[in-house]
């Protein structure tokens, strides 16, 4: 679409006419001579008036056209292209995934009805969950003996999914440093400007290797405006090192205003993520930009070419007339010495 950046400059278009009407012409004094044959000269001028007017028409038209093109160039014509829309993430979502030895317990039922370990169930459901996070920035922290930032906050959700698929049980050690993982999550949010900051922790909650208790870490997260939702992975009846610490997970969620969920199969995990979508209202801000391409050089070039031709064509015509004319056919004026009359002589 064609538009003008300074369309008000078209108000200058009638400026030459205003100057012609309002500013008086320059007065020139010329010497005059009194002759008895003035009437004959006037009659000759009247007969050539039509030709004179036609000669004046083209220069006026040329100057007017050049002026309008210059005003158009000053108005800065632009071609407005289709808008380019970009979504701005309004929520940073950090996933804490437990890779401790307890995550290899096969107490999850997948979509085909087979028993799978806890981490396999997390990969299956979280992968689908990530594909629905358009408009969010997602980060990934894995933890065992210590937490590790697997993926910083990014809108490249496919990358997060691939990095999650590459994880394995005990890759970060056999223990569960859940409190330290929350601490790493808090540091990850330090450079985040998103209005909503959310952590989803997928673990059995049985902290066996943290220097900072999970509940204390949750209080620090609350002071930093971070909400933690905890998802207990596995069967609550499991005993030993693979047992669920539901009490700890519930306290962590309560300290930050989050929710606690118990996932016993993949269908339960899917329902949990649906519930999280209802809890965490998603607001997507969009920025629209329409590229502009300047076109002022086109009317400027047209004005230059027309002005150049208006000066060049008369020169070429004069050259042709000078070359083609001969003394025998030129008309000359002669003054009769007796009657002081002008005569045309071929």
Tab-separated table of C-alpha atoms in Angstrom:
chain	number	residue	atom	x	y	z
A	1	UNK	CA	0.000	0.000	0.000
A	2	UNK	CA	1.280	3.445	-0.958
A	3	UNK	CA	1.511	6.000	1.831
A	4	UNK	CA	3.291	9.292	2.568
A	5	UNK	CA	5.365	10.028	5.657
A	6	UNK	CA	4.779	13.814	5.397
A	7	UNK	CA	1.531	14.098	3.484
A	8	UNK	CA	0.964	17.645	4.806
A	9	UNK	CA	3.718	18.876	2.459
A	10	UNK	CA	1.255	18.610	-0.440
A	11	UNK	CA	-0.153	21.886	0.905
A	12	UNK	CA	2.870	23.522	-0.774
A	13	UNK	CA	1.606	22.542	-4.241
A	14	UNK	CA	-0.216	25.890	-4.952
A	15	UNK	CA	2.705	27.953	-3.624
A	16	UNK	CA	3.952	29.104	-7.093
A	17	UNK	CA	0.450	30.346	-8.011
A	18	UNK	CA	0.169	32.274	-4.749
A	19	UNK	CA	3.526	33.905	-5.381
A	20	UNK	CA	2.453	34.826	-8.917
A	21	UNK	CA	-0.795	36.369	-7.677
A	22	UNK	CA	0.456	38.100	-4.545
A	23	UNK	CA	3.961	39.231	-5.454
A	24	UNK	CA	4.032	42.116	-8.003
A	25	UNK	CA	6.104	41.545	-11.145
A	26	UNK	CA	9.457	43.202	-11.484
A	27	UNK	CA	9.241	46.554	-13.214
A	28	UNK	CA	11.744	47.219	-15.990
A	29	UNK	CA	12.318	50.526	-17.775
A	30	UNK	CA	13.123	50.136	-21.456
A	31	UNK	CA	13.977	52.885	-24.009
A	32	UNK	CA	11.183	53.623	-26.484
A	33	UNK	CA	11.064	55.236	-29.910
A	34	UNK	CA	8.125	56.930	-31.535
A	35	UNK	CA	7.455	55.586	-35.017
A	36	UNK	CA	4.576	56.338	-37.453
A	37	UNK	CA	4.121	52.659	-38.373
A	38	UNK	CA	3.252	51.363	-34.836
A	39	UNK	CA	-0.180	50.154	-35.938
A	40	UNK	CA	1.366	47.857	-38.526
A	41	UNK	CA	3.683	46.334	-35.902
A	42	UNK	CA	0.725	45.687	-33.595
A	43	UNK	CA	-1.158	44.016	-36.415
A	44	UNK	CA	1.821	41.752	-37.063
A	45	UNK	CA	1.998	40.901	-33.363
A	46	UNK	CA	-1.706	40.005	-33.229
A	47	UNK	CA	-1.319	37.608	-36.123
A	48	UNK	CA	1.449	35.779	-34.275
A	49	UNK	CA	-0.274	35.764	-30.855
A	50	UNK	CA	-1.571	32.185	-31.284
A	51	UNK	CA	1.917	30.872	-31.993
A	52	UNK	CA	3.311	32.810	-29.037
A	53	UNK	CA	0.736	31.329	-26.654
A	54	UNK	CA	1.528	27.809	-27.807
A	55	UNK	CA	5.222	28.485	-27.174
A	56	UNK	CA	4.477	29.627	-23.596
A	57	UNK	CA	2.189	26.679	-22.762
A	58	UNK	CA	4.827	23.945	-22.719
A	59	UNK	CA	7.333	25.712	-20.396
A	60	UNK	CA	4.557	26.438	-17.903
A	61	UNK	CA	3.359	22.829	-18.046
A	62	UNK	CA	6.910	21.537	-17.623
A	63	UNK	CA	7.655	23.753	-14.627
A	64	UNK	CA	4.348	22.832	-12.988
A	65	UNK	CA	5.002	19.123	-13.425
A	66	UNK	CA	8.547	19.401	-12.051
A	67	UNK	CA	7.291	21.333	-9.023
A	68	UNK	CA	4.593	18.746	-8.259
A	69	UNK	CA	7.142	15.922	-8.526
A	70	UNK	CA	9.485	17.728	-6.128
A	71	UNK	CA	6.672	18.219	-3.623
A	72	UNK	CA	5.819	14.515	-3.948
A	73	UNK	CA	9.433	13.577	-3.223
A	74	UNK	CA	9.465	15.857	-0.167
A	75	UNK	CA	6.288	14.176	1.109
A	76	UNK	CA	8.395	10.963	1.214
A	77	UNK	CA	6.279	8.326	-0.516
A	78	UNK	CA	6.613	4.864	1.007
A	79	UNK	CA	5.398	1.391	0.152
A	80	UNK	CA	3.806	-0.152	3.233
A	81	UNK	CA	4.249	-3.929	3.190
A	82	UNK	CA	2.208	-6.587	4.968
A	83	UNK	CA	2.521	-6.569	8.782
A	84	UNK	CA	5.004	-8.873	10.467
A	85	UNK	CA	3.685	-10.148	13.797
A	86	UNK	CA	5.878	-11.542	16.536
A	87	UNK	CA	4.699	-13.027	19.804
A	88	UNK	CA	6.377	-11.889	23.017
A	89	UNK	CA	6.533	-14.571	25.727
A	90	UNK	CA	4.708	-13.473	28.867
A	91	UNK	CA	5.581	-16.526	30.946
A	92	UNK	CA	8.845	-18.306	31.699
A	93	UNK	CA	8.304	-21.964	32.499
A	94	UNK	CA	11.091	-24.027	34.048
A	95	UNK	CA	10.897	-27.820	34.193
A	96	UNK	CA	12.784	-29.629	36.970
A	97	UNK	CA	13.219	-33.277	35.990
A	98	UNK	CA	14.516	-35.815	38.473
A	99	UNK	CA	17.202	-38.171	37.055
A	100	UNK	CA	18.052	-39.916	40.314
A	101	UNK	CA	18.137	-43.691	40.676
A	102	UNK	CA	14.574	-43.762	42.003
A	103	UNK	CA	13.300	-42.632	38.570
A	104	UNK	CA	14.061	-46.062	37.105
A	105	UNK	CA	11.278	-47.669	39.146
A	106	UNK	CA	8.747	-49.212	36.756
A	107	UNK	CA	5.482	-48.198	38.368
A	108	UNK	CA	3.967	-46.209	35.464
A	109	UNK	CA	1.532	-47.468	32.855
A	110	UNK	CA	1.928	-45.991	29.387
A	111	UNK	CA	-0.766	-45.478	26.758
A	112	UNK	CA	-0.384	-49.096	25.536
A	113	UNK	CA	-0.889	-50.541	29.046
A	114	UNK	CA	2.730	-51.591	29.604
A	115	UNK	CA	4.768	-50.817	32.680
A	116	UNK	CA	7.530	-48.259	32.082
A	117	UNK	CA	9.957	-46.456	34.355
A	118	UNK	CA	9.149	-43.013	35.675
A	119	UNK	CA	11.567	-41.118	33.424
A	120	UNK	CA	10.189	-42.758	30.278
A	121	UNK	CA	6.697	-41.643	31.263
A	122	UNK	CA	7.978	-38.108	31.876
A	123	UNK	CA	9.617	-37.979	28.426
A	124	UNK	CA	6.462	-39.236	26.712
A	125	UNK	CA	4.071	-36.772	28.313
A	126	UNK	CA	6.367	-33.756	28.738
A	127	UNK	CA	7.290	-33.944	25.054
A	128	UNK	CA	3.648	-33.486	24.090
A	129	UNK	CA	3.295	-30.818	26.771
A	130	UNK	CA	6.177	-28.809	25.289
A	131	UNK	CA	4.611	-28.877	21.830
A	132	UNK	CA	1.677	-26.896	23.258
A	133	UNK	CA	3.792	-24.167	24.909
A	134	UNK	CA	3.646	-21.684	22.032
A	135	UNK	CA	3.935	-18.221	23.557
A	136	UNK	CA	6.056	-19.394	26.520
A	137	UNK	CA	9.768	-19.536	27.098
A	138	UNK	CA	10.743	-22.919	28.483
A	139	UNK	CA	13.865	-23.967	30.364
A	140	UNK	CA	15.011	-27.401	31.538
A	141	UNK	CA	16.930	-28.336	34.701
A	142	UNK	CA	17.859	-31.939	35.464
A	143	UNK	CA	19.137	-33.065	38.817
A	144	UNK	CA	20.590	-36.053	40.620
A	145	UNK	CA	23.520	-35.593	43.003
A	146	UNK	CA	23.564	-31.998	41.739
A	147	UNK	CA	21.385	-29.885	39.469
A	148	UNK	CA	22.401	-28.986	35.908
A	149	UNK	CA	20.914	-26.474	33.498
A	150	UNK	CA	20.113	-28.608	30.483
A	151	UNK	CA	18.451	-25.805	28.471
A	152	UNK	CA	18.176	-22.088	29.332
A	153	UNK	CA	14.947	-20.230	28.691
A	154	UNK	CA	14.149	-20.392	25.005
A	155	UNK	CA	11.232	-20.341	22.604
A	156	UNK	CA	12.843	-23.215	20.671
A	157	UNK	CA	10.578	-25.855	22.163
A	158	UNK	CA	11.804	-28.548	19.800
A	159	UNK	CA	15.321	-28.115	21.171
A	160	UNK	CA	14.054	-28.563	24.737
A	161	UNK	CA	12.262	-31.701	23.699
A	162	UNK	CA	15.370	-33.179	22.087
A	163	UNK	CA	17.527	-32.363	25.118
A	164	UNK	CA	14.964	-34.038	27.376
A	165	UNK	CA	14.946	-37.148	25.180
A	166	UNK	CA	18.728	-37.396	25.534
A	167	UNK	CA	18.601	-37.655	29.336
A	168	UNK	CA	18.959	-40.959	31.195
A	169	UNK	CA	18.477	-42.199	34.740
A	170	UNK	CA	21.532	-41.648	37.008
A	171	UNK	CA	23.085	-39.372	34.373
A	172	UNK	CA	23.440	-36.688	37.074
A	173	UNK	CA	24.096	-39.157	39.883
A	174	UNK	CA	21.970	-41.590	41.889
A	175	UNK	CA	20.889	-39.204	44.654
A	176	UNK	CA	18.087	-36.609	44.669
A	177	UNK	CA	19.190	-33.007	45.248
A	178	UNK	CA	15.705	-31.508	44.980
A	179	UNK	CA	16.402	-28.458	47.158
A	180	UNK	CA	19.529	-27.576	45.186
A	181	UNK	CA	17.534	-27.923	41.952
A	182	UNK	CA	15.056	-25.318	43.201
A	183	UNK	CA	18.008	-23.062	44.070
A	184	UNK	CA	19.404	-23.403	40.530
A	185	UNK	CA	15.924	-22.618	39.188
A	186	UNK	CA	15.836	-19.399	41.243
A	187	UNK	CA	19.191	-18.321	39.790
A	188	UNK	CA	17.959	-19.144	36.290
A	189	UNK	CA	15.073	-16.700	36.775
A	190	UNK	CA	17.399	-13.831	37.801
A	191	UNK	CA	17.607	-12.456	34.247
A	192	UNK	CA	13.954	-13.092	33.451
A	193	UNK	CA	11.662	-10.130	32.763
A	194	UNK	CA	8.541	-12.237	32.236
A	195	UNK	CA	5.580	-11.214	34.420
A	196	UNK	CA	4.802	-14.870	35.250
A	197	UNK	CA	7.507	-17.234	36.536
A	198	UNK	CA	6.593	-20.881	37.041
A	199	UNK	CA	8.496	-24.017	38.024
A	200	UNK	CA	7.084	-27.492	37.428
A	201	UNK	CA	9.023	-30.082	39.407
A	202	UNK	CA	8.681	-33.732	38.393
A	203	UNK	CA	10.239	-35.850	41.119
A	204	UNK	CA	9.533	-38.394	43.820
A	205	UNK	CA	10.402	-35.679	46.374
A	206	UNK	CA	12.678	-37.977	48.382
A	207	UNK	CA	15.558	-35.503	48.878
A	208	UNK	CA	18.734	-37.436	49.677
A	209	UNK	CA	21.559	-35.093	48.632
A	210	UNK	CA	20.674	-31.379	48.917
A	211	UNK	CA	22.633	-28.825	50.892
A	212	UNK	CA	19.462	-26.699	51.067
A	213	UNK	CA	16.197	-28.301	52.245
A	214	UNK	CA	13.451	-28.134	49.585
A	215	UNK	CA	11.027	-26.211	51.819
A	216	UNK	CA	13.642	-23.533	52.599
A	217	UNK	CA	14.420	-23.230	48.884
A	218	UNK	CA	10.695	-22.854	48.192
A	219	UNK	CA	10.513	-19.885	50.580
A	220	UNK	CA	13.307	-18.169	48.696
A	221	UNK	CA	11.455	-18.848	45.430
A	222	UNK	CA	8.298	-17.299	46.889
A	223	UNK	CA	10.227	-14.136	47.818
A	224	UNK	CA	11.389	-13.919	44.183
A	225	UNK	CA	7.848	-14.185	42.794
A	226	UNK	CA	8.244	-17.768	41.552
A	227	UNK	CA	5.394	-20.267	41.710
A	228	UNK	CA	6.279	-23.959	42.075
A	229	UNK	CA	3.918	-26.763	41.089
A	230	UNK	CA	5.091	-30.192	42.232
A	231	UNK	CA	4.244	-33.450	40.474
A	232	UNK	CA	4.880	-36.628	42.487
A	233	UNK	CA	6.061	-39.396	40.186
A	234	UNK	CA	5.173	-42.984	41.043
A	235	UNK	CA	3.143	-45.147	43.341
A	236	UNK	CA	2.636	-43.707	46.864
A	237	UNK	CA	2.714	-47.231	48.301
A	238	UNK	CA	6.330	-47.753	47.190
A	239	UNK	CA	8.799	-48.182	50.045
A	240	UNK	CA	12.550	-47.919	50.351
A	241	UNK	CA	14.714	-45.506	48.358
A	242	UNK	CA	12.056	-45.278	45.652
A	243	UNK	CA	9.266	-44.139	47.978
A	244	UNK	CA	7.418	-40.853	47.418
A	245	UNK	CA	7.878	-38.001	49.854
A	246	UNK	CA	4.436	-36.505	49.320
A	247	UNK	CA	4.579	-34.406	52.477
A	248	UNK	CA	7.672	-32.534	51.317
A	249	UNK	CA	6.243	-31.945	47.835
A	250	UNK	CA	3.004	-30.585	49.268
A	251	UNK	CA	4.864	-28.116	51.517
A	252	UNK	CA	7.014	-26.876	48.626
A	253	UNK	CA	3.912	-26.178	46.540
A	254	UNK	CA	2.065	-24.503	49.417
A	255	UNK	CA	4.973	-22.186	50.258
A	256	UNK	CA	4.892	-20.646	46.765
A	257	UNK	CA	1.130	-20.692	46.165
A	258	UNK	CA	1.409	-23.598	43.736
A	259	UNK	CA	-0.418	-26.909	43.463
A	260	UNK	CA	0.571	-30.470	44.320
A	261	UNK	CA	-0.310	-33.315	41.931
A	262	UNK	CA	0.066	-37.072	42.153
A	263	UNK	CA	0.831	-38.829	38.865
A	264	UNK	CA	0.491	-42.626	38.844
A	265	UNK	CA	0.225	-43.198	35.098
A	266	UNK	CA	0.683	-41.310	31.848
A	267	UNK	CA	-3.016	-40.456	31.639
A	268	UNK	CA	-2.763	-38.836	35.043
A	269	UNK	CA	0.195	-36.763	33.852
A	270	UNK	CA	-1.792	-35.528	30.850
A	271	UNK	CA	-4.645	-34.486	33.136
A	272	UNK	CA	-2.177	-32.678	35.382
A	273	UNK	CA	-0.844	-30.608	32.504
A	274	UNK	CA	-4.373	-29.762	31.397
A	275	UNK	CA	-5.070	-28.611	34.938
A	276	UNK	CA	-1.912	-26.506	34.949
A	277	UNK	CA	-3.073	-24.773	31.778
A	278	UNK	CA	-6.280	-23.793	33.542
A	279	UNK	CA	-4.412	-22.604	36.633
A	280	UNK	CA	-1.717	-20.687	34.779
A	281	UNK	CA	-3.574	-18.224	32.599
A	282	UNK	CA	-1.629	-17.603	29.408
A	283	UNK	CA	-1.458	-14.102	28.023
A	284	UNK	CA	0.231	-13.638	24.696
A	285	UNK	CA	1.480	-10.213	23.694
A	286	UNK	CA	2.114	-9.568	20.026
A	287	UNK	CA	4.237	-6.946	18.349
A	288	UNK	CA	3.292	-5.987	14.816
A	289	UNK	CA	5.687	-4.247	12.463
A	290	UNK	CA	4.998	-3.137	8.901
A	291	UNK	CA	8.168	-2.685	6.818
A	292	UNK	CA	8.347	0.559	4.845
A	293	UNK	CA	10.255	1.042	1.607
A	294	UNK	CA	11.090	4.633	0.615
A	295	UNK	CA	10.139	5.611	-2.952
A	296	UNK	CA	11.052	9.315	-2.928
A	297	UNK	CA	13.847	8.801	-5.478
A	298	UNK	CA	11.339	7.901	-8.235
A	299	UNK	CA	9.550	11.305	-8.386
A	300	UNK	CA	12.919	12.999	-7.817
A	301	UNK	CA	14.430	11.181	-10.802
A	302	UNK	CA	11.366	11.957	-12.934
A	303	UNK	CA	11.636	15.671	-12.076
A	304	UNK	CA	15.317	15.675	-13.051
A	305	UNK	CA	14.682	13.943	-16.388
A	306	UNK	CA	11.774	16.244	-17.333
A	307	UNK	CA	13.771	19.328	-16.391
A	308	UNK	CA	16.746	18.100	-18.429
A	309	UNK	CA	14.591	17.381	-21.487
A	310	UNK	CA	12.914	20.796	-21.254
A	311	UNK	CA	16.342	22.402	-21.649
A	312	UNK	CA	17.746	19.954	-24.154
A	313	UNK	CA	14.879	19.859	-26.700
A	314	UNK	CA	14.967	23.636	-27.563
A	315	UNK	CA	18.734	23.414	-28.066
A	316	UNK	CA	18.325	20.501	-30.468
A	317	UNK	CA	15.543	22.295	-32.369
A	318	UNK	CA	17.637	25.452	-32.714
A	319	UNK	CA	20.545	23.408	-34.018
A	320	UNK	CA	18.335	21.702	-36.623
A	321	UNK	CA	16.888	25.031	-37.822
A	322	UNK	CA	20.320	26.583	-38.144
A	323	UNK	CA	21.574	23.623	-40.160
A	324	UNK	CA	18.585	23.373	-42.501
A	325	UNK	CA	18.036	27.106	-43.227
A	326	UNK	CA	19.670	28.813	-46.253
A	327	UNK	CA	20.214	32.539	-47.117
A	328	UNK	CA	17.981	32.331	-50.198
A	329	UNK	CA	14.903	31.342	-48.193
A	330	UNK	CA	15.429	33.476	-45.090
A	331	UNK	CA	13.053	36.394	-44.657
A	332	UNK	CA	14.629	39.779	-43.959
A	333	UNK	CA	13.252	43.134	-42.846
A	334	UNK	CA	14.100	46.267	-44.805
A	335	UNK	CA	13.283	49.850	-43.929
A	336	UNK	CA	12.111	52.026	-46.836
A	337	UNK	CA	14.178	55.191	-46.602
A	338	UNK	CA	11.380	57.382	-48.061
A	339	UNK	CA	8.324	56.155	-46.197
A	340	UNK	CA	10.041	54.676	-43.086
A	341	UNK	CA	7.978	51.508	-43.562
A	342	UNK	CA	9.025	47.926	-42.795
A	343	UNK	CA	9.056	45.574	-45.746
A	344	UNK	CA	9.518	41.796	-45.757
A	345	UNK	CA	12.001	40.688	-48.382
A	346	UNK	CA	12.488	37.009	-49.316
